[in-house]
PDB file of C-alpha atoms in Angstrom:
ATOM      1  CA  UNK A   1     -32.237 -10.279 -62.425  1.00 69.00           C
ATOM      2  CA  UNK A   2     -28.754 -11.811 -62.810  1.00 75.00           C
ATOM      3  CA  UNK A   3     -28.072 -12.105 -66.038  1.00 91.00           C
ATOM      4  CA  UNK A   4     -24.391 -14.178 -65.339  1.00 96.00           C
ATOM      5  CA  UNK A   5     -24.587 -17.080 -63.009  1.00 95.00           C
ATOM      6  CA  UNK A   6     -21.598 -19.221 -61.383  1.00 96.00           C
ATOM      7  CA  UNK A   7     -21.715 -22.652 -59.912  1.00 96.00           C
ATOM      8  CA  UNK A   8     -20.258 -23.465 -56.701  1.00 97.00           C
ATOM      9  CA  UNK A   9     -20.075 -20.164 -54.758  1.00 97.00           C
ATOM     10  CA  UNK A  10     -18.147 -21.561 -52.370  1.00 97.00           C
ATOM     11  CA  UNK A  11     -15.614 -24.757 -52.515  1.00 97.00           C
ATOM     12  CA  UNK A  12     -13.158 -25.970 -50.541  1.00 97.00           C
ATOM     13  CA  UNK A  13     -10.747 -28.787 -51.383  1.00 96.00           C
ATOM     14  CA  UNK A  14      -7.814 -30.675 -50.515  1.00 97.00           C
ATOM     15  CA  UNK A  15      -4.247 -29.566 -52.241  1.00 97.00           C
ATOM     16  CA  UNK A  16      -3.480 -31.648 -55.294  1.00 97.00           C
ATOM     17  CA  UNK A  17      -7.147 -31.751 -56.030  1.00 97.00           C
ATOM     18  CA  UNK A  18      -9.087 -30.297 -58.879  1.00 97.00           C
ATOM     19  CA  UNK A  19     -11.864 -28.188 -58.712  1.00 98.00           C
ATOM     20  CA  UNK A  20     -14.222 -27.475 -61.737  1.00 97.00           C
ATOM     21  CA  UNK A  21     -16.651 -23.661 -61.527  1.00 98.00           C
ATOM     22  CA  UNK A  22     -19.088 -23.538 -64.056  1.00 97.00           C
ATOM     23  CA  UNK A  23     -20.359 -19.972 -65.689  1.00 96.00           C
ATOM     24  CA  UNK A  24     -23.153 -19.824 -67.840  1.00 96.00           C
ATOM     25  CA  UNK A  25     -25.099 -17.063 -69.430  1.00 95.00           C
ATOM     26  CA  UNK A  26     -29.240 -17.038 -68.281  1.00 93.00           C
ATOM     27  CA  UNK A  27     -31.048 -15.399 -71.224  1.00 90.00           C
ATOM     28  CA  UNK A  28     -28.286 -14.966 -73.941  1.00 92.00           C
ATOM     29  CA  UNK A  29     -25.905 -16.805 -76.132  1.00 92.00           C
ATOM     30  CA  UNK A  30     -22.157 -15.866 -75.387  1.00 91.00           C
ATOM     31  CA  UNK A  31     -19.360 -16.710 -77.839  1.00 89.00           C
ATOM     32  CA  UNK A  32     -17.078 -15.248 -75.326  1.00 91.00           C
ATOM     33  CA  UNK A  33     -16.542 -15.470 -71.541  1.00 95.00           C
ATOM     34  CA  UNK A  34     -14.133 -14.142 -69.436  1.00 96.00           C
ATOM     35  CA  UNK A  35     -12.243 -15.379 -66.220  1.00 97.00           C
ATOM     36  CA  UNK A  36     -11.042 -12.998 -63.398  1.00 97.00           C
ATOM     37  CA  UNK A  37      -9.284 -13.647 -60.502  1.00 97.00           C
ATOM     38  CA  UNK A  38      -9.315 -11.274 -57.131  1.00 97.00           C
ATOM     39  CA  UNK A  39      -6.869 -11.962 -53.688  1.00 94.00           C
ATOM     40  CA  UNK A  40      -8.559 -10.255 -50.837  1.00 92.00           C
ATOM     41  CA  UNK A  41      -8.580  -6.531 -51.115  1.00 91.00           C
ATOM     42  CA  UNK A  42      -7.506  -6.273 -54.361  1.00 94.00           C
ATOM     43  CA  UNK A  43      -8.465  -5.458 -58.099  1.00 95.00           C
ATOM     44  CA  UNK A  44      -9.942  -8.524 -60.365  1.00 95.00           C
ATOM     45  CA  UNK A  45      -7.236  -9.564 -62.918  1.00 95.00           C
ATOM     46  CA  UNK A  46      -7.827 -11.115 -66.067  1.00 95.00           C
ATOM     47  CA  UNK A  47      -6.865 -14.476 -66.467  1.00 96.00           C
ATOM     48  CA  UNK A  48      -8.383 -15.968 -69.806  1.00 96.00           C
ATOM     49  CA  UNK A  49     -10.992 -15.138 -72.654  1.00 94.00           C
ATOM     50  CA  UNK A  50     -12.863 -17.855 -73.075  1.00 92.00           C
ATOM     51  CA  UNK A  51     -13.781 -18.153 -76.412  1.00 89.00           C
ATOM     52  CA  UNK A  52     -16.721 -20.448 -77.843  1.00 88.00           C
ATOM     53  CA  UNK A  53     -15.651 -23.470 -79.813  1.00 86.00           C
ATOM     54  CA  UNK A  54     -12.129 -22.659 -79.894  1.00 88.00           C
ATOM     55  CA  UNK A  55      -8.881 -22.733 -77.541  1.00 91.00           C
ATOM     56  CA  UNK A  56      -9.295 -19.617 -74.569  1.00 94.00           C
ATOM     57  CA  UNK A  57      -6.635 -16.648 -74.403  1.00 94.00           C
ATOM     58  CA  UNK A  58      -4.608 -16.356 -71.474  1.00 96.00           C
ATOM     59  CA  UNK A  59      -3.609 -13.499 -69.971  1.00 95.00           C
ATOM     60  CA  UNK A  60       0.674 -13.348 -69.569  1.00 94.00           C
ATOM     61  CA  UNK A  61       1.730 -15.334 -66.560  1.00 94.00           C
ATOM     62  CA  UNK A  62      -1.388 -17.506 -66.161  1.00 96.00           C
ATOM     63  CA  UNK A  63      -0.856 -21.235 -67.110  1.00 94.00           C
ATOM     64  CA  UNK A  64      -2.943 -22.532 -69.546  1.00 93.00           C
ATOM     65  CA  UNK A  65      -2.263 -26.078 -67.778  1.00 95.00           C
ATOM     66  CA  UNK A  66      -2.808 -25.012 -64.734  1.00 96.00           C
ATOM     67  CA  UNK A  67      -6.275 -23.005 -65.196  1.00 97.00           C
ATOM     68  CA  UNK A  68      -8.088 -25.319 -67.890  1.00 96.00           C
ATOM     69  CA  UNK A  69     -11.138 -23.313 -69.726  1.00 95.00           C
ATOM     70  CA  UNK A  70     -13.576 -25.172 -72.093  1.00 93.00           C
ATOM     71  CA  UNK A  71     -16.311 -23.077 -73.492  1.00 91.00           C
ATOM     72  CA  UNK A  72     -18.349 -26.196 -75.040  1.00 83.00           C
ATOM     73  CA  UNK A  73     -21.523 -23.986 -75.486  1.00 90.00           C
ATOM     74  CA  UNK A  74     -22.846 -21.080 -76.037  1.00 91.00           C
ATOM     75  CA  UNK A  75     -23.990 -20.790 -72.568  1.00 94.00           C
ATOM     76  CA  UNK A  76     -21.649 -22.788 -70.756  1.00 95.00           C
ATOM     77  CA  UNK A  77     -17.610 -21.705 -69.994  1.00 95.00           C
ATOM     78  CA  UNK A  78     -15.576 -23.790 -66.939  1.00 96.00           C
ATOM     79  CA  UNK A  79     -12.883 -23.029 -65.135  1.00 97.00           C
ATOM     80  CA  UNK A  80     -10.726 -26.135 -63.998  1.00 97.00           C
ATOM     81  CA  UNK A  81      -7.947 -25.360 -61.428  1.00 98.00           C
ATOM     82  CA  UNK A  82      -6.173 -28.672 -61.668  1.00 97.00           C
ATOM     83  CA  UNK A  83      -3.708 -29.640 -59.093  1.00 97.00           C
ATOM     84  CA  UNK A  84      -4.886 -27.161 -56.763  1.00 97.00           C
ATOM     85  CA  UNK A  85      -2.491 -25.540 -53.821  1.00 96.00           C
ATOM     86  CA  UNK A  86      -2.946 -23.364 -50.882  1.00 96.00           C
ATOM     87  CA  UNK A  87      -2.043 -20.477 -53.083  1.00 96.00           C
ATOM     88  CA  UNK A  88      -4.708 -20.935 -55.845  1.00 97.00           C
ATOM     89  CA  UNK A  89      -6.847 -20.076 -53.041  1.00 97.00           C
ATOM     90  CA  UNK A  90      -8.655 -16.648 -54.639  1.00 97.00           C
ATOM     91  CA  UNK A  91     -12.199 -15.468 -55.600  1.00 97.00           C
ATOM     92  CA  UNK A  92     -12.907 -16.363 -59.030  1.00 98.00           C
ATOM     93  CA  UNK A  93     -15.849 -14.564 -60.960  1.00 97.00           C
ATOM     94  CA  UNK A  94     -16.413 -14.960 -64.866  1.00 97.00           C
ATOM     95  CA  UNK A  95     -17.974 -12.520 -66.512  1.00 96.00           C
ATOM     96  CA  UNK A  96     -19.805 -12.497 -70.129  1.00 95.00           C
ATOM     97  CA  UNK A  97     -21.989  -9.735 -72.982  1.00 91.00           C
ATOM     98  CA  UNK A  98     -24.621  -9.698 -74.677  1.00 88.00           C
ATOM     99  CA  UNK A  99     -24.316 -10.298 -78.237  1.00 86.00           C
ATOM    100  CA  UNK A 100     -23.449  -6.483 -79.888  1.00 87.00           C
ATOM    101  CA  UNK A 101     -23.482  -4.928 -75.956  1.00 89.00           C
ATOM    102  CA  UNK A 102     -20.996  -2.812 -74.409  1.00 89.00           C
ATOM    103  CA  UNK A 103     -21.965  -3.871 -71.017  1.00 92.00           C
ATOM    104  CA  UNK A 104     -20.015  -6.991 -69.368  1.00 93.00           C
ATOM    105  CA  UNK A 105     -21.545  -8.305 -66.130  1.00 94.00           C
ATOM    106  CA  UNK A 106     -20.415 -10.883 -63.655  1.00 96.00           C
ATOM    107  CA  UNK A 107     -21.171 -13.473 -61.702  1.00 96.00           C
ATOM    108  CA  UNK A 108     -21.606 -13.813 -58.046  1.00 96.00           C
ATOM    109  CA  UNK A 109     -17.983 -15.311 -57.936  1.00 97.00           C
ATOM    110  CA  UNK A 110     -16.755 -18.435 -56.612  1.00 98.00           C
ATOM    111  CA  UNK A 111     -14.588 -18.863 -53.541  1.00 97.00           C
ATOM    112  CA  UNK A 112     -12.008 -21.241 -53.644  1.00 97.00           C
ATOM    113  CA  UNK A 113     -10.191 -22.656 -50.625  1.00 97.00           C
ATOM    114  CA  UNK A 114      -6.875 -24.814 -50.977  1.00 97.00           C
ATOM    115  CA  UNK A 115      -6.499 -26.549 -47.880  1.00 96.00           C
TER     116      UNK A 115
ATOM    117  CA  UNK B   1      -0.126  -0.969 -72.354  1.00 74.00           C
ATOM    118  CA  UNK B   2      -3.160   0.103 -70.562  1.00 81.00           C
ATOM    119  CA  UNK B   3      -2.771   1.498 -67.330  1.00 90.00           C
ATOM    120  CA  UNK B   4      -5.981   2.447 -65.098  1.00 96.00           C
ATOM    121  CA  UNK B   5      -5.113   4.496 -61.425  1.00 97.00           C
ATOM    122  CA  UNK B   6      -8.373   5.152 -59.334  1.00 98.00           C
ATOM    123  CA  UNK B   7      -8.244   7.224 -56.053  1.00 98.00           C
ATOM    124  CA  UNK B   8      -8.857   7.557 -53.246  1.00 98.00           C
ATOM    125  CA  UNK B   9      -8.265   3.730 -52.270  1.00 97.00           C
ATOM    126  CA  UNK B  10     -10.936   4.717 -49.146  1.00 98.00           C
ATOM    127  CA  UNK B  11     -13.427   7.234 -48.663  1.00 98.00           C
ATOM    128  CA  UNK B  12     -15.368   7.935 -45.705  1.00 98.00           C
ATOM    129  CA  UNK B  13     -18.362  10.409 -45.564  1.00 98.00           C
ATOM    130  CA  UNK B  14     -21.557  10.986 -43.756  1.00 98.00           C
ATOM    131  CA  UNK B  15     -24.997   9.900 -45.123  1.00 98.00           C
ATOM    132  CA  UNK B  16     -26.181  12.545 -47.383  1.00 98.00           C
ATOM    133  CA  UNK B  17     -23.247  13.736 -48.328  1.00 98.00           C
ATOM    134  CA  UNK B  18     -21.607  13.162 -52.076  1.00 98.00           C
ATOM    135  CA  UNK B  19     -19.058  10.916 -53.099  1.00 98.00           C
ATOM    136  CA  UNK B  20     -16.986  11.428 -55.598  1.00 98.00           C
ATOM    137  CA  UNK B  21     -14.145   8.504 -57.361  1.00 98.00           C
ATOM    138  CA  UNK B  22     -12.023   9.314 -59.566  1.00 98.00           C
ATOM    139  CA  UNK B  23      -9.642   7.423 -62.328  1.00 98.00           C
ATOM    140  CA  UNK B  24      -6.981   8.096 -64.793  1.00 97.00           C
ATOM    141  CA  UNK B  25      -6.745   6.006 -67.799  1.00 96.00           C
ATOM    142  CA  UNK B  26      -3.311   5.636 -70.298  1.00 94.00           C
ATOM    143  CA  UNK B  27      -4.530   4.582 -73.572  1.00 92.00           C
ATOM    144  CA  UNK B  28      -6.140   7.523 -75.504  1.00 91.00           C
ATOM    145  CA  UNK B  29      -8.129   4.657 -77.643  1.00 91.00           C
ATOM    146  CA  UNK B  30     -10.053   3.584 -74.888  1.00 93.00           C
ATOM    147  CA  UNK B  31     -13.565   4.137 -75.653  1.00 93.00           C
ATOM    148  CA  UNK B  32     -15.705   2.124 -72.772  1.00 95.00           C
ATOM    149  CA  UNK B  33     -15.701   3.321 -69.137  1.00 97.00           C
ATOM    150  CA  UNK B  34     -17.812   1.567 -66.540  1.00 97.00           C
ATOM    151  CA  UNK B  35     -18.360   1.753 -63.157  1.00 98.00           C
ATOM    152  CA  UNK B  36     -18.847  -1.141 -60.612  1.00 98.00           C
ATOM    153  CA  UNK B  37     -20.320  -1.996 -57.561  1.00 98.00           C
ATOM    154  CA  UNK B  38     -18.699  -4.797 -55.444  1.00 97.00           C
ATOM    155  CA  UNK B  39     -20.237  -5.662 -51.676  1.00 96.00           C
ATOM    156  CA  UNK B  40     -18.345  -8.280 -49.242  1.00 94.00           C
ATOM    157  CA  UNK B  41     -18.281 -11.699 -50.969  1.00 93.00           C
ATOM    158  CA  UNK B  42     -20.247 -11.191 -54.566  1.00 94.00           C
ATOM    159  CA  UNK B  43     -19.262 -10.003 -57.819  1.00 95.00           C
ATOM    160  CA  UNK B  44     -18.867  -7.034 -59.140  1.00 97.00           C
ATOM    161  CA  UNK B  45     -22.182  -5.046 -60.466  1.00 96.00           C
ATOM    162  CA  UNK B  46     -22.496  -2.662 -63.636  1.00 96.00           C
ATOM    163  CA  UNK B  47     -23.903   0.523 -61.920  1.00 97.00           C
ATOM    164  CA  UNK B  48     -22.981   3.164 -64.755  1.00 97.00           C
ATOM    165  CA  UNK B  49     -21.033   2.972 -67.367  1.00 96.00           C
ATOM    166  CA  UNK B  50     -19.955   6.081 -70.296  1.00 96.00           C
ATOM    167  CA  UNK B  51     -18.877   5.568 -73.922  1.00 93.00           C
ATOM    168  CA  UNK B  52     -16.057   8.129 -75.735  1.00 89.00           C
ATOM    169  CA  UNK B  53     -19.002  10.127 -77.258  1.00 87.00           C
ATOM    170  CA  UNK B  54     -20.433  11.849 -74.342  1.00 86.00           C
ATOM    171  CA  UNK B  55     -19.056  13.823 -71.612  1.00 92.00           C
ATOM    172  CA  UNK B  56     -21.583  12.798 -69.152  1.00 96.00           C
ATOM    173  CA  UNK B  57     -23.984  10.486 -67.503  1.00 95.00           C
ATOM    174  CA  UNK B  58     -26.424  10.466 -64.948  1.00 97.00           C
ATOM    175  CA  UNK B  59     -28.800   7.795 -63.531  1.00 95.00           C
ATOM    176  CA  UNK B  60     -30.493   8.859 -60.310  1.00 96.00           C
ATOM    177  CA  UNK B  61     -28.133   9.806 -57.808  1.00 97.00           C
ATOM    178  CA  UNK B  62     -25.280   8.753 -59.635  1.00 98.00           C
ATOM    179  CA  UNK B  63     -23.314  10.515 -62.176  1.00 98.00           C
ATOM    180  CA  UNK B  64     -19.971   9.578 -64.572  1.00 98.00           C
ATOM    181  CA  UNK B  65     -18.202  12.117 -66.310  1.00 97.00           C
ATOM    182  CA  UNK B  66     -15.341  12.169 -68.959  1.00 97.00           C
ATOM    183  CA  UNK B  67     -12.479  14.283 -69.679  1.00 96.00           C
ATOM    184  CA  UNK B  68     -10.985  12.922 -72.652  1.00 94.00           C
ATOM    185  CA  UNK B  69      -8.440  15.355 -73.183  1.00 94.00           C
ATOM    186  CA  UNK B  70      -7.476  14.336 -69.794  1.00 95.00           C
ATOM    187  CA  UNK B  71      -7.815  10.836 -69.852  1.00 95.00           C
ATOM    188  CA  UNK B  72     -10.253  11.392 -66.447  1.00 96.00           C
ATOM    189  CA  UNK B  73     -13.618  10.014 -65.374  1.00 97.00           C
ATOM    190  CA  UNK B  74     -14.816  10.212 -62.286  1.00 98.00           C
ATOM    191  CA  UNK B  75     -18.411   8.283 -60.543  1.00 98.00           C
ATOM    192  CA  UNK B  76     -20.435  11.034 -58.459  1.00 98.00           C
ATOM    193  CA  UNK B  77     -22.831   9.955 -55.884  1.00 98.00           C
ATOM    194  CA  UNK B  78     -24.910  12.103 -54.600  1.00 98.00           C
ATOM    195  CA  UNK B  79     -27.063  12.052 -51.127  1.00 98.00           C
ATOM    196  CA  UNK B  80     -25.138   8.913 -49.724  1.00 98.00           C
ATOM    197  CA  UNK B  81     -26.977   6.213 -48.111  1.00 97.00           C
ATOM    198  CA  UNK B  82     -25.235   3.311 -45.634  1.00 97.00           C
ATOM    199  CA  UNK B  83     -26.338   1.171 -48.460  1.00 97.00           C
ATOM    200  CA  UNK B  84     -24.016   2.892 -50.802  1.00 98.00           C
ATOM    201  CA  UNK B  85     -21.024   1.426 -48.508  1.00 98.00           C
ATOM    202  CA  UNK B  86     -19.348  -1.114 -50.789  1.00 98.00           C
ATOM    203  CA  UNK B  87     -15.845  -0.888 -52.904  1.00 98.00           C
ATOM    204  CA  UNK B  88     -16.414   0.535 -56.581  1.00 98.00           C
ATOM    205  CA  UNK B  89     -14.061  -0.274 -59.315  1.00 98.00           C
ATOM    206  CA  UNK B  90     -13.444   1.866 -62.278  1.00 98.00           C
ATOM    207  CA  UNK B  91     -12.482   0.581 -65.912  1.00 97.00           C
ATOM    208  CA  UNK B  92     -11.448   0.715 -69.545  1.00 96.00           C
ATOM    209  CA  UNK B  93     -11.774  -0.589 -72.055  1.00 93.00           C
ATOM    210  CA  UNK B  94      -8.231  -2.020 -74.008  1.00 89.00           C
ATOM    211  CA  UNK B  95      -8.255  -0.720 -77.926  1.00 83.00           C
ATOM    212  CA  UNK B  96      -9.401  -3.118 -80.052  1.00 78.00           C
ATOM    213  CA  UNK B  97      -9.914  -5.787 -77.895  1.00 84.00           C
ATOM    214  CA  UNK B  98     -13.036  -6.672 -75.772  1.00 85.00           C
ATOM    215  CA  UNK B  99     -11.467  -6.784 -72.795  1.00 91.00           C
ATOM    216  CA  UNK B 100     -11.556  -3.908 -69.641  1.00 93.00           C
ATOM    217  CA  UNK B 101      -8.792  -3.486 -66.798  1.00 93.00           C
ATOM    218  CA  UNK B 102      -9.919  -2.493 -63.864  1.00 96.00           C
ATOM    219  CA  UNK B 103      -8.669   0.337 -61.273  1.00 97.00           C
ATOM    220  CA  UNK B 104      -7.625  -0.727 -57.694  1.00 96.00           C
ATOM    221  CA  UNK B 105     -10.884  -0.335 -56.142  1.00 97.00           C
ATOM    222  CA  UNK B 106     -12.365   2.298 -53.910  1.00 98.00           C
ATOM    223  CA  UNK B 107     -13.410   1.334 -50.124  1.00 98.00           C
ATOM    224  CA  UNK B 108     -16.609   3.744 -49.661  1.00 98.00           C
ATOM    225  CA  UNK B 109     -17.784   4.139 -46.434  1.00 98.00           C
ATOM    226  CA  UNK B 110     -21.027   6.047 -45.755  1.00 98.00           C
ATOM    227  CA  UNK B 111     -22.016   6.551 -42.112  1.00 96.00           C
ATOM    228  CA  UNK B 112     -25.302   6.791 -40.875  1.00 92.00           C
TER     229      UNK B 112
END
């Protein structure tokens, strides 16, 4: 069964909005989560490590202010895209381990649409 | 830094025949190699994956192997099923970090 879930899968919004996706972990505690980003047809690119308790890591050219990340619990990371625009429009899955595993699985992703 | 290349960027073959993906990797310290699975509109699922310590891997009909020298693994997937058809993404693992980058995705195509 999934092991990573995502909340909305799908979301469309007005530009100048914000729009909040929520990641948690089912059956494990996660001090760190991770945000990726994928256009159509194309690789998924790390944006940020969220990291338990503390600030999240951003990945070089992603704005901190523009992609907020609060990892309040162990279970729970967000990902707020404040001020949203057409061209935030992307497929955004977050992705966490098991405490001591190798393996990092995803979420089912969240499409955003910026109309 | 780390640099992943995966080929071919599409692949189209007939059910029953094998697949086969491959992927370069730049950083010698990378230790973590998985394989993912990624159909239209979901996220991307752990199908195989290979540590530094072992040349290969094989769970049912699909394989990874690991040419360290190299800095090559490649997924193997034998007796193709329409069900297969989906776009796989390669990655490594980035030296002493948790983190992975990803390759640029393989379209497979597997035709009934």
């Amino acid at each position: 069964g999934a092991v990573v879930s995502q909340h909305p899968s799908r979301v469309i919004c007005k530009s100048g909005t914000s729009v909040k996706i929520e990641c948690r972990s089912l059956d494990f505690q996660a001090t760190t989560m991770f945000w990726y980003r994928q256009f159509p047809k194309q690789s998924l690119m790390l944006m940020a490590t969220s990291n338990e308790g503390s600030k999240a890591t951003y990945e070089q050219g992603v704005e901190k202010d523009k992609f907020l990340i609060n990892h309040a619990s162990l279970t729970l990371s967000t990902l707020t895209v404040t001020s949203a625009h057409p061209e935030d429009s992307s497929f955004y899955i977050c992705s966490a381990r098991r405490p001591g595993a190798w393996e990092l699985f995803f979420g089912e992703g969240s499409r955003l649409t910026v109309l | 830094g780390e640099n992943v290349e995966q080929h071919p960027s599409t692949l189209s073959v007939q059910e029953g025949d094998s697949a086969v993906i491959k992927c370069t990797y730049s950083d010698s310290a990378s230790n973590y190699f998985p394989w993912y699975k990624q159909e239209l509109g979901k996220g991307p699922q752990l199908i195989i994956d290979i540590r530094s310590n072992v040349g290969e891997k094989k769970d049912q009909r699909i394989a990874v192997t690991l040419n360290k020298t190299a800095k090559h693994f490649s997924l193997h997937i034998t007796e193709t099923q329409p069900e297969d058809s989906a776009v796989y993404f390669c990655a490594a693992s980035i030296m002493n970090t948790d983190k992975l980058i990803f390759g640029t995705g393989t379209r497979l195509q597997v035709f009934p």
